[in-house]
Short mmCIF file of C-alpha atoms in Angstrom, two decimals:
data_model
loop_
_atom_site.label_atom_id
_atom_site.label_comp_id
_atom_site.label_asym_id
_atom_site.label_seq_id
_atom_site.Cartn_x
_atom_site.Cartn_y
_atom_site.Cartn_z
CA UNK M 1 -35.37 105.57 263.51
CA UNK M 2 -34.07 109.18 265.06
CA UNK M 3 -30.83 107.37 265.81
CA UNK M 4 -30.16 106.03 262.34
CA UNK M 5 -31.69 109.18 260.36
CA UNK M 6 -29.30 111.62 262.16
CA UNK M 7 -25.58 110.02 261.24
CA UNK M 8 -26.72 110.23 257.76
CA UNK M 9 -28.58 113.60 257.79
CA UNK M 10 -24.75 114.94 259.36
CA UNK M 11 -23.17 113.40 256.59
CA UNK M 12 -25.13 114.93 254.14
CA UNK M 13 -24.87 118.07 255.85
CA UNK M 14 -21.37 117.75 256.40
CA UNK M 15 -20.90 116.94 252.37
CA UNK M 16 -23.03 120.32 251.72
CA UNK M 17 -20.43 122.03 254.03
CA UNK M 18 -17.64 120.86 252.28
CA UNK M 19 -18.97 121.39 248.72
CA UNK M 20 -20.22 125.18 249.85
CA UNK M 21 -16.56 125.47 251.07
CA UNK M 22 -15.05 124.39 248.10
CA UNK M 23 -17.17 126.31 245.57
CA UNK M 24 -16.85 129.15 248.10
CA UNK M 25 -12.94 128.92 247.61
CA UNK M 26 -13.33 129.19 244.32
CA UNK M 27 -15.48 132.14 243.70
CA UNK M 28 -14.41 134.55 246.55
CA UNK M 29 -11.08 135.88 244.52
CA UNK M 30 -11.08 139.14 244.76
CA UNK M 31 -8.94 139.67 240.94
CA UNK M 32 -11.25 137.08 239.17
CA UNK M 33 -14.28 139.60 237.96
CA UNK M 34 -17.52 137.91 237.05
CA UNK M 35 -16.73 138.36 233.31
CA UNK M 36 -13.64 137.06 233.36
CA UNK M 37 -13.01 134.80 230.55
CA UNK M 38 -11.31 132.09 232.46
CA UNK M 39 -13.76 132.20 235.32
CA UNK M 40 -15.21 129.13 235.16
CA UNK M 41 -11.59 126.94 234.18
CA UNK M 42 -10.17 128.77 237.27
CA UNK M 43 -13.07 127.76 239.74
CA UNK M 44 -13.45 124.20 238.36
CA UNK M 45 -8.91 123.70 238.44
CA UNK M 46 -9.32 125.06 241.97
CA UNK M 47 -12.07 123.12 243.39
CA UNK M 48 -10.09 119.69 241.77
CA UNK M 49 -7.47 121.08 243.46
CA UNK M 50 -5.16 121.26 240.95
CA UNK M 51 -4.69 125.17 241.48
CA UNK M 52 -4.59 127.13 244.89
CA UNK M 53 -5.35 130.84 245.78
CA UNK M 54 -3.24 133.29 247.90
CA UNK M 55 -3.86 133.66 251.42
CA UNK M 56 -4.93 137.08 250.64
CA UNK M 57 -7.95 136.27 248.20
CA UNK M 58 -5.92 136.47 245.21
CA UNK M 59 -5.79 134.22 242.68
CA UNK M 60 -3.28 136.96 240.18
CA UNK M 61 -4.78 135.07 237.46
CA UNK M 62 -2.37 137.08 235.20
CA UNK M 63 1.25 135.78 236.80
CA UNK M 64 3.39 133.47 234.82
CA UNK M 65 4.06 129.70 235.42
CA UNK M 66 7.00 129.10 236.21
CA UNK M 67 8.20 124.79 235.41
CA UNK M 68 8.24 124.44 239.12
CA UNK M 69 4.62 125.23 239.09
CA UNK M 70 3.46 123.65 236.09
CA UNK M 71 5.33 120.10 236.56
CA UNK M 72 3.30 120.57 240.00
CA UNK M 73 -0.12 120.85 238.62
CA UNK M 74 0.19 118.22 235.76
CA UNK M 75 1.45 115.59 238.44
CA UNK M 76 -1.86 116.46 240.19
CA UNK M 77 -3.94 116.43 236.95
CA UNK M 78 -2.31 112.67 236.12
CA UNK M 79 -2.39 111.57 239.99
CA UNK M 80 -4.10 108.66 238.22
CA UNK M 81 -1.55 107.66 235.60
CA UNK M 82 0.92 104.72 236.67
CA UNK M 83 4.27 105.07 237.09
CA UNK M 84 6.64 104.32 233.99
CA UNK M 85 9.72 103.66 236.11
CA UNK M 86 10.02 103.21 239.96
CA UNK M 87 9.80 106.68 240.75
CA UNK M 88 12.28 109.30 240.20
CA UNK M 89 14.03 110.48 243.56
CA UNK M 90 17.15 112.90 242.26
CA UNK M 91 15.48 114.35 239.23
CA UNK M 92 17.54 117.51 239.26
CA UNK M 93 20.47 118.45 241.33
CA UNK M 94 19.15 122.22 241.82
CA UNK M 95 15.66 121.07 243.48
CA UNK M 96 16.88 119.73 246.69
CA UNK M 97 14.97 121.61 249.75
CA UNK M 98 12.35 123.07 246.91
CA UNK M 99 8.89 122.94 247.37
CA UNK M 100 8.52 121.29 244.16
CA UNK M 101 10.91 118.42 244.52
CA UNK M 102 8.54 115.44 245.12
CA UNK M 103 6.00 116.49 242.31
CA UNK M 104 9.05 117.27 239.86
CA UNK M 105 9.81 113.67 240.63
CA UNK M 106 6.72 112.75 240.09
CA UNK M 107 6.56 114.48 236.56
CA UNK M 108 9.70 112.96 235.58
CA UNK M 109 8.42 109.29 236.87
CA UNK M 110 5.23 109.94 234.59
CA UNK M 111 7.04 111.02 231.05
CA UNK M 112 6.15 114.46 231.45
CA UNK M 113 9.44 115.61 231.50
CA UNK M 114 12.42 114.22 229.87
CA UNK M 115 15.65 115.11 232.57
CA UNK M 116 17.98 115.02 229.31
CA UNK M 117 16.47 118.56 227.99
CA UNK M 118 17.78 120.48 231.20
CA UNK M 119 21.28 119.17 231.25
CA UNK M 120 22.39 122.42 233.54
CA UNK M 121 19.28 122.41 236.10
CA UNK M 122 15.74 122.54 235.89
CA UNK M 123 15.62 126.15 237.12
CA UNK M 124 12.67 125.58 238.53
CA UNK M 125 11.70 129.63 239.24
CA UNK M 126 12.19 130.10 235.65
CA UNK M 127 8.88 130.76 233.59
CA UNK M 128 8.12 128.20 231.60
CA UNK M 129 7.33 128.40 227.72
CA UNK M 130 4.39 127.32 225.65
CA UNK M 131 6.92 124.81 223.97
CA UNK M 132 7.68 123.38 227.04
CA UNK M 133 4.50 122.87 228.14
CA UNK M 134 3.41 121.36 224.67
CA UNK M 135 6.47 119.06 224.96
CA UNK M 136 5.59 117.73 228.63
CA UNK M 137 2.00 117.14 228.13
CA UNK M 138 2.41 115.42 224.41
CA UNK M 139 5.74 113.62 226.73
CA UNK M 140 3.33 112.60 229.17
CA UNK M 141 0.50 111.37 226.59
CA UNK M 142 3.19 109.31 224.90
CA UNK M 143 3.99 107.47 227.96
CA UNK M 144 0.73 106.62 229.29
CA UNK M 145 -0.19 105.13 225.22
CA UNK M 146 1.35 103.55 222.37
CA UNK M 147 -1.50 105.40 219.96
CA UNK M 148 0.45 108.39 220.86
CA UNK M 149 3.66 107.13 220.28
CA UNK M 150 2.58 106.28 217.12
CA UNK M 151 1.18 109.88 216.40
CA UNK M 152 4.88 111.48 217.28
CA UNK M 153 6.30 108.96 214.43
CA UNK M 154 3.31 110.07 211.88
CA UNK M 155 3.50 113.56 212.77
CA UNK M 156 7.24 114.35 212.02
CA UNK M 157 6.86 115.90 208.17
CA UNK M 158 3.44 116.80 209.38
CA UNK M 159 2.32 121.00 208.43
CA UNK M 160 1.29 122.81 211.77
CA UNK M 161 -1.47 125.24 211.19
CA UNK M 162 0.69 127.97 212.60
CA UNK M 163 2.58 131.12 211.32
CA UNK M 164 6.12 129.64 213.05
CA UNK M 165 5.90 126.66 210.31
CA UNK M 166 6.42 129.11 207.77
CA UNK M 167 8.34 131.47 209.02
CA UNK M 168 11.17 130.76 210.92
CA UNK M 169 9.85 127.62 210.43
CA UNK M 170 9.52 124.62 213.06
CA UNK M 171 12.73 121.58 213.48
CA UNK M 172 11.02 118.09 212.96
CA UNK M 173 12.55 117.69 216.01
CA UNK M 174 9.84 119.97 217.77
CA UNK M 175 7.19 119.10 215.19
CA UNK M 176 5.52 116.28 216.66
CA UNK M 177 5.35 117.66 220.04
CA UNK M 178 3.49 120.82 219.11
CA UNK M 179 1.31 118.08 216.49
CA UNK M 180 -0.04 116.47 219.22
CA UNK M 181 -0.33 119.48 221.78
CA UNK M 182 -2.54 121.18 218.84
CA UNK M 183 -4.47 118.13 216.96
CA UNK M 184 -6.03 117.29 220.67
CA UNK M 185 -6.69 120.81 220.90
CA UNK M 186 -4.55 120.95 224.73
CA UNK M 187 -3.10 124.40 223.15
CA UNK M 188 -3.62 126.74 220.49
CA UNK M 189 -2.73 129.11 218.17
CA UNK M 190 -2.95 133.02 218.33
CA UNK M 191 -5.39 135.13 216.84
CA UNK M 192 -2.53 136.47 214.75
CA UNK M 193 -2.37 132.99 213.80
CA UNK M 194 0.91 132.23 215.94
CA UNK M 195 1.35 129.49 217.96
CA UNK M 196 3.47 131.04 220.31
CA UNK M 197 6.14 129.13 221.00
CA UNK M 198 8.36 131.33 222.75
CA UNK M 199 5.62 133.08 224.95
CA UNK M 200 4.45 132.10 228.63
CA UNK M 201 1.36 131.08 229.82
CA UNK M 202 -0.53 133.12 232.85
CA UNK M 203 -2.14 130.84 235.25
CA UNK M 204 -5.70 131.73 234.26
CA UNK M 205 -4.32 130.46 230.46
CA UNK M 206 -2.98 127.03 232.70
CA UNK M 207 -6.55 126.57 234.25
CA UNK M 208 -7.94 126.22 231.22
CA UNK M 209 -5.19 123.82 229.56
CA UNK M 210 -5.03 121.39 233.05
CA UNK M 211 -8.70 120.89 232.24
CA UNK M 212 -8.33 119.91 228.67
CA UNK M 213 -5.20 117.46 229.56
CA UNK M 214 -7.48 115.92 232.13
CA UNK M 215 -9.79 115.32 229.37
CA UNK M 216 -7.39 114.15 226.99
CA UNK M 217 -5.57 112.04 229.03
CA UNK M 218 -9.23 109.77 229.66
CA UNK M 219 -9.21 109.49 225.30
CA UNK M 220 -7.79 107.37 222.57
CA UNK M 221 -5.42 109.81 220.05
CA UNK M 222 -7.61 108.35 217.35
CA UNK M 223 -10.60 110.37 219.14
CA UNK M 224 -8.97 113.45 218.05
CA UNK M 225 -10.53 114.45 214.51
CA UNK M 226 -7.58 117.46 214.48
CA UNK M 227 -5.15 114.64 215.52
CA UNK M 228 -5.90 112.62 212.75
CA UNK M 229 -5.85 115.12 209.95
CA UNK M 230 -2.14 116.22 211.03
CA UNK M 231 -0.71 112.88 211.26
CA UNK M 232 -2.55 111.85 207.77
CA UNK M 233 -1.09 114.81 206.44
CA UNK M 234 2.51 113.58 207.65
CA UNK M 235 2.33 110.20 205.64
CA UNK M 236 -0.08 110.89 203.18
CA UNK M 237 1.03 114.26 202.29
CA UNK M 238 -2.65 115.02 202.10
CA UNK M 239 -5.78 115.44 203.83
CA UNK M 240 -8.06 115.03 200.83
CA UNK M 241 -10.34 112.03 201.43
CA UNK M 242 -9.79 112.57 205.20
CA UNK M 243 -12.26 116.00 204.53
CA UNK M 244 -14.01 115.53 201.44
CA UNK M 245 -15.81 113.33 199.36
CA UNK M 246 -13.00 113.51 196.85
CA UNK M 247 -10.40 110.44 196.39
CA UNK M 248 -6.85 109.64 194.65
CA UNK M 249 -7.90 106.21 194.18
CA UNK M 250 -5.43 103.60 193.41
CA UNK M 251 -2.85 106.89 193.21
CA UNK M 252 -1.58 108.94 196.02
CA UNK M 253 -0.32 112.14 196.76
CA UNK M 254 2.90 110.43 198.89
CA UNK M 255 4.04 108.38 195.47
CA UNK M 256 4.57 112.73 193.86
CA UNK M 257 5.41 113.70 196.91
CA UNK M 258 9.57 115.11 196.39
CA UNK M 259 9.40 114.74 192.44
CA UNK M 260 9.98 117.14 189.77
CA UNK M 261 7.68 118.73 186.63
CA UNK M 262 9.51 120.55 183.77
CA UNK M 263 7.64 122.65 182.77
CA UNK M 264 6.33 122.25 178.59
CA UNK M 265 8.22 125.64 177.65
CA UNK M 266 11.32 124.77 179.07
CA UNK M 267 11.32 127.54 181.69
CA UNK M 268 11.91 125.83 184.70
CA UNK M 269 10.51 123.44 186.83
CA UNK M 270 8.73 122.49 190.12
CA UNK M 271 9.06 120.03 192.75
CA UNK M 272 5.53 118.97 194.01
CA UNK M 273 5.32 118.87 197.81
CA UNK M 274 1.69 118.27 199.01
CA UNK M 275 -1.74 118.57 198.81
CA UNK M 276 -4.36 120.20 201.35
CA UNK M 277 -8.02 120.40 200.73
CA UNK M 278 -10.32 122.70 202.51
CA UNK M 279 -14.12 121.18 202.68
CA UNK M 280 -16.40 124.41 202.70
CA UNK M 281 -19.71 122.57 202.08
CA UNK M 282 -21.12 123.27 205.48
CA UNK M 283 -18.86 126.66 206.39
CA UNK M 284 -20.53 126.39 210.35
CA UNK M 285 -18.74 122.53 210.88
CA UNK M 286 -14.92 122.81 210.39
CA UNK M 287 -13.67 120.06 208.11
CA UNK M 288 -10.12 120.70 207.97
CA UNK M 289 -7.30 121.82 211.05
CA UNK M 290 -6.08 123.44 208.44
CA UNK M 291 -9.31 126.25 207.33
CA UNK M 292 -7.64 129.38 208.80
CA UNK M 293 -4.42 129.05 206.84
CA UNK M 294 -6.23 129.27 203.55
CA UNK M 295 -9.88 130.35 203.16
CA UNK M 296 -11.37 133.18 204.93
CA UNK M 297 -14.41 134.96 205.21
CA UNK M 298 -14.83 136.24 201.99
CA UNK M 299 -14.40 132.68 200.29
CA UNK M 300 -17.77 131.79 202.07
CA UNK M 301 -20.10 132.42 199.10
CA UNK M 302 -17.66 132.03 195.77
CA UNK M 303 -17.06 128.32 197.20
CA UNK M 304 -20.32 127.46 198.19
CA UNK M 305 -21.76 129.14 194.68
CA UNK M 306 -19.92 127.31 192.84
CA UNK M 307 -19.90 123.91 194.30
CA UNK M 308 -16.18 123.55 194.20
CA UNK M 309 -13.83 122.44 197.16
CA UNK M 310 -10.18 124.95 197.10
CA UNK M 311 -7.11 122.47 196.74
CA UNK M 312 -4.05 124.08 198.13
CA UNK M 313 -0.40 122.62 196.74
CA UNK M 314 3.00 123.24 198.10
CA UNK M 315 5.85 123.48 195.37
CA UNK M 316 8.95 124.72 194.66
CA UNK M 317 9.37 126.95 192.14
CA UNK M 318 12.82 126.94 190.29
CA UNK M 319 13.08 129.31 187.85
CA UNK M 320 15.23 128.81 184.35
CA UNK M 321 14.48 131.08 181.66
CA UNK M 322 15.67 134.82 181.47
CA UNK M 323 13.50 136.98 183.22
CA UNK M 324 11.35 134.30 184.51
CA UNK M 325 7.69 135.52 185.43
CA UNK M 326 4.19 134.26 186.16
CA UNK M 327 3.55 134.01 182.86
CA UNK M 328 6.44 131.53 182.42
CA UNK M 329 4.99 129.37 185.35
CA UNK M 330 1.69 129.58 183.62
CA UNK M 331 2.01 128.75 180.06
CA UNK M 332 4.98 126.13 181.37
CA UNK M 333 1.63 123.78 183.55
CA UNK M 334 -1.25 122.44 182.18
CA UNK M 335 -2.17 119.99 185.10
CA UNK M 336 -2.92 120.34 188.13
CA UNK M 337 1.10 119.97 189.08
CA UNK M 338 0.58 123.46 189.67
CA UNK M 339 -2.07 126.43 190.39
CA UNK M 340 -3.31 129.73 190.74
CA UNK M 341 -2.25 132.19 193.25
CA UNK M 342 -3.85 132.65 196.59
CA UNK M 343 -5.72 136.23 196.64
CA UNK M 344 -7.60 136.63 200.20
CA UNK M 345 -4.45 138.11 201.97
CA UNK M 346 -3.93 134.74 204.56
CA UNK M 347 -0.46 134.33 202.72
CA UNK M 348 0.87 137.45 204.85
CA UNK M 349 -1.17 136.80 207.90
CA UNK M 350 0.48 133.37 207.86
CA UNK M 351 3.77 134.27 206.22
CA UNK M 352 3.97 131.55 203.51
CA UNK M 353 4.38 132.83 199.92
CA UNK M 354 2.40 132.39 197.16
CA UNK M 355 2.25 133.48 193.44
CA UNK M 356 2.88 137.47 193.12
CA UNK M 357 0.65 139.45 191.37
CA UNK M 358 2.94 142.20 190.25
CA UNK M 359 6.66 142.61 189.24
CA UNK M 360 6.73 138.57 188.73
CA UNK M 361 10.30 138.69 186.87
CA UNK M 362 11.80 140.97 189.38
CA UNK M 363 10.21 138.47 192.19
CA UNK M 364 11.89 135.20 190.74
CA UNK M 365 14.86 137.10 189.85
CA UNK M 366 15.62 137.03 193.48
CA UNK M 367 14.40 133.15 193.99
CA UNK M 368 16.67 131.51 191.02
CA UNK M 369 17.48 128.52 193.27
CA UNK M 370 14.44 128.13 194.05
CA UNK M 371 11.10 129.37 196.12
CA UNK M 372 8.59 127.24 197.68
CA UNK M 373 5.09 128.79 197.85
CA UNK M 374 1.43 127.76 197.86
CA UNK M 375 -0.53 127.91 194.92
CA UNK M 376 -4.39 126.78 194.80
CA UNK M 377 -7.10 124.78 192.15
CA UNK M 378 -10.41 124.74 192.20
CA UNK M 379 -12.09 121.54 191.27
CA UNK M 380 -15.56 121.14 191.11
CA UNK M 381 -17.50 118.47 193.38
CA UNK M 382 -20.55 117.60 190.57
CA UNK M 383 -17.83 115.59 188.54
CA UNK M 384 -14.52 116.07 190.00
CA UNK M 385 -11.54 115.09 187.94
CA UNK M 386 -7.88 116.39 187.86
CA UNK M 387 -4.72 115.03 187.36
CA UNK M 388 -0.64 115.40 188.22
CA UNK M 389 2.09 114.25 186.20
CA UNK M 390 5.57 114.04 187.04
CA UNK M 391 8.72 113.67 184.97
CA UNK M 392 9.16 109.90 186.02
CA UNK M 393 6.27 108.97 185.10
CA UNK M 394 4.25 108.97 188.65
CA UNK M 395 1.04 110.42 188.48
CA UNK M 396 -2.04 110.95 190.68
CA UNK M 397 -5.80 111.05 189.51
CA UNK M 398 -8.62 112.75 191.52
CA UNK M 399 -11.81 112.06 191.28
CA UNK M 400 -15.09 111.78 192.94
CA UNK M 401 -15.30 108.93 195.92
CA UNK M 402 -17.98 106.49 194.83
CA UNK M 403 -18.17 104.88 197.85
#
């Protein structure tokens, strides 16, 4: 019995050993304080062995990635993930005799990275941006599922819940990349609501984000509630009965979407561009990607008072009459083609434009080609009904889902 018992008592205690050495490894750097707030990403991406410490006990948890580094840990994150194509041996001209060479390869083999977008070298020393990243890990995704290929087509007129869609505003080129980075919540935005495309990532910020793409890469793209609403969004033009119990019925939002409303008085006119509804029933479970950009705080108890769900539309305004103003706008749209402005200061945290409150004529004065803004209605959820009308005829109806 002695001589079978002590083989696997040694293995166990060899295990232990190993274990204790890796969770050692993990804890012991000397720049990683016990409140850290990455503490626990960093200790779980190093004991996977995605991410290594200095010799010196360091970890420098605030250094940049450079693309060198990050193509290296999302080939060890996806060391699971077949090959798309035989296996890339001459990636980049400026890698041979680099550390990184083989696991660049490997990147490049798995769909992370696309060769075309560094046509003068992948300069791998050069820090790499949150773009980039948000391109090779929604890259990757795509090639390792057709769901996500499908999400890239759906998301291309989708409206990212960041600052940069407004203002500079985002080329549907990038769009779907950054669509699929946020809606299965890899990256995120900014508290100043930014996504950040420009910025670099610190490794501590890269622990974190290898542990969510390890995650995401082991789920469908329909799994992703945030997913869903964004690529909705991009063909339906709106989120509505994605988030509430409200429905366009046999109408929809996509039929209005691009079409124009004169308005009654002859002032001008309005092309309708979409409709987002914020679901505020339950203000502690998020029902919409897109809560931050529009309802705040202070909106808690006037919603919830009043039993009415916020419905925010995106027009263009284009102005006609001589000293065009609010009033104008308002006496010119009876329907729901149009709205009220958007009062809880978002519009300047986020940069889009909205309905101004003062010195309207002087406002559209500058605008007489045109502004697009947001505008919002209120519609009640004990009997819901509203209705737009455009000048071909197309209209949508909401109501209340009887379902």
């Amino acid at each position: 019995m002695k001589k079978i018992m002590l083989p696997i008592m040694s293995a166990v205690l060899g295990m232990s050993a190993l274990l204790a050495s890796q969770v050692s490894a993990a804890t012991t750097f000397k720049d990683v304080q016990a409140n850290h707030w990455a503490k626990s990403a960093i200790e779980s991406a190093v004991s996977k062995g995605y991410f290594k410490g200095y010799g010196n006990g360091l970890f420098k948890p605030n250094a940049s990635v450079t693309r060198a580094e990050f193509a290296s840990l999302i080939s060890r994150v996806a060391k699971e993930m077949p090959l798309s194509e035989a296996g890339a041996t001459d990636s980049f001209k400026d890698l041979e005799g680099h550390w990184s060479k083989a696991e660049v390869d490997r990147a490049v083999s798995l769909g992370f990275i696309q060769t075309k977008d560094y046509p003068n070298g992948f300069k791998p020393n050069t820090p790499i941006t949150r773009e980039e990243m948000a391109k090779w890990m929604s890259s990757g995704l795509m090639t390792s599922s057709e769901e996500y290929k499908k999400a890239f087509v759906e998301t291309k007129e989708t409206l990212l819940p960041a600052k940069e869609a407004f203002k500079p505003g985002i080329a549907q080129a990038k769009l779907p990349y950054l669509a699929i980075a946020m809606g299965t919540n890899l990256m995120n935005g900014f508290p100043d609501g930014s996504f950040g495309m420009d910025k670099t990532t610190t490794r501590a910020e890269s622990s974190a984000i290898l542990l969510r793409l390890e995650g995401v890469l082991k789920k469908d793209a329909t799994s992703f509630e945030d997913l869903n609403e964004l690529r909705m969004v991009g063909v339906k033009k709106t989120n509505l009965e994605l988030v509430s119990s409200l429905t366009t019925g046999n109408t929809s939002i996509s039929d209005i979407s691009g079409k124009r409303k004169t308005f009654r008085n002859g002032a001008g006119s309005l092309v309708f561009h979409r409709l987002l509804a914020v679901n505020v029933s339950d203000w502690d479970k998020k029902k919409s990607i897109y809560a931050p950009l529009f309802v705040n705080e202070l909106d808690k108890s006037f919603l919830n008072s009043r039993n009415v769900i916020p419905l925010f539309s995106e027009i263009t305004i284009y102005p006609k009459a001589t000293d065009f103003s609010v009033a104008h706008y308002m006496n010119g749209v009876i329907d729901m083609t149009g709205g009220f402005r958007i009062d809880n200061g978002l519009d300047k945290k986020f940069g889009y434009q909205t309905l101004p409150n003062i010195e309207s004529a002087q406002y559209f004065a500058k605008h007489k080609s045109g502004v697009k803004m947001w505008v919002v209605n209120y519609i009640s959820l004990n009997k819901a009904s509203g209705q737009f009308n455009m000048d071909d005829g197309s209209f949508v109806t909401i109501l209340q889902n009887q379902k």
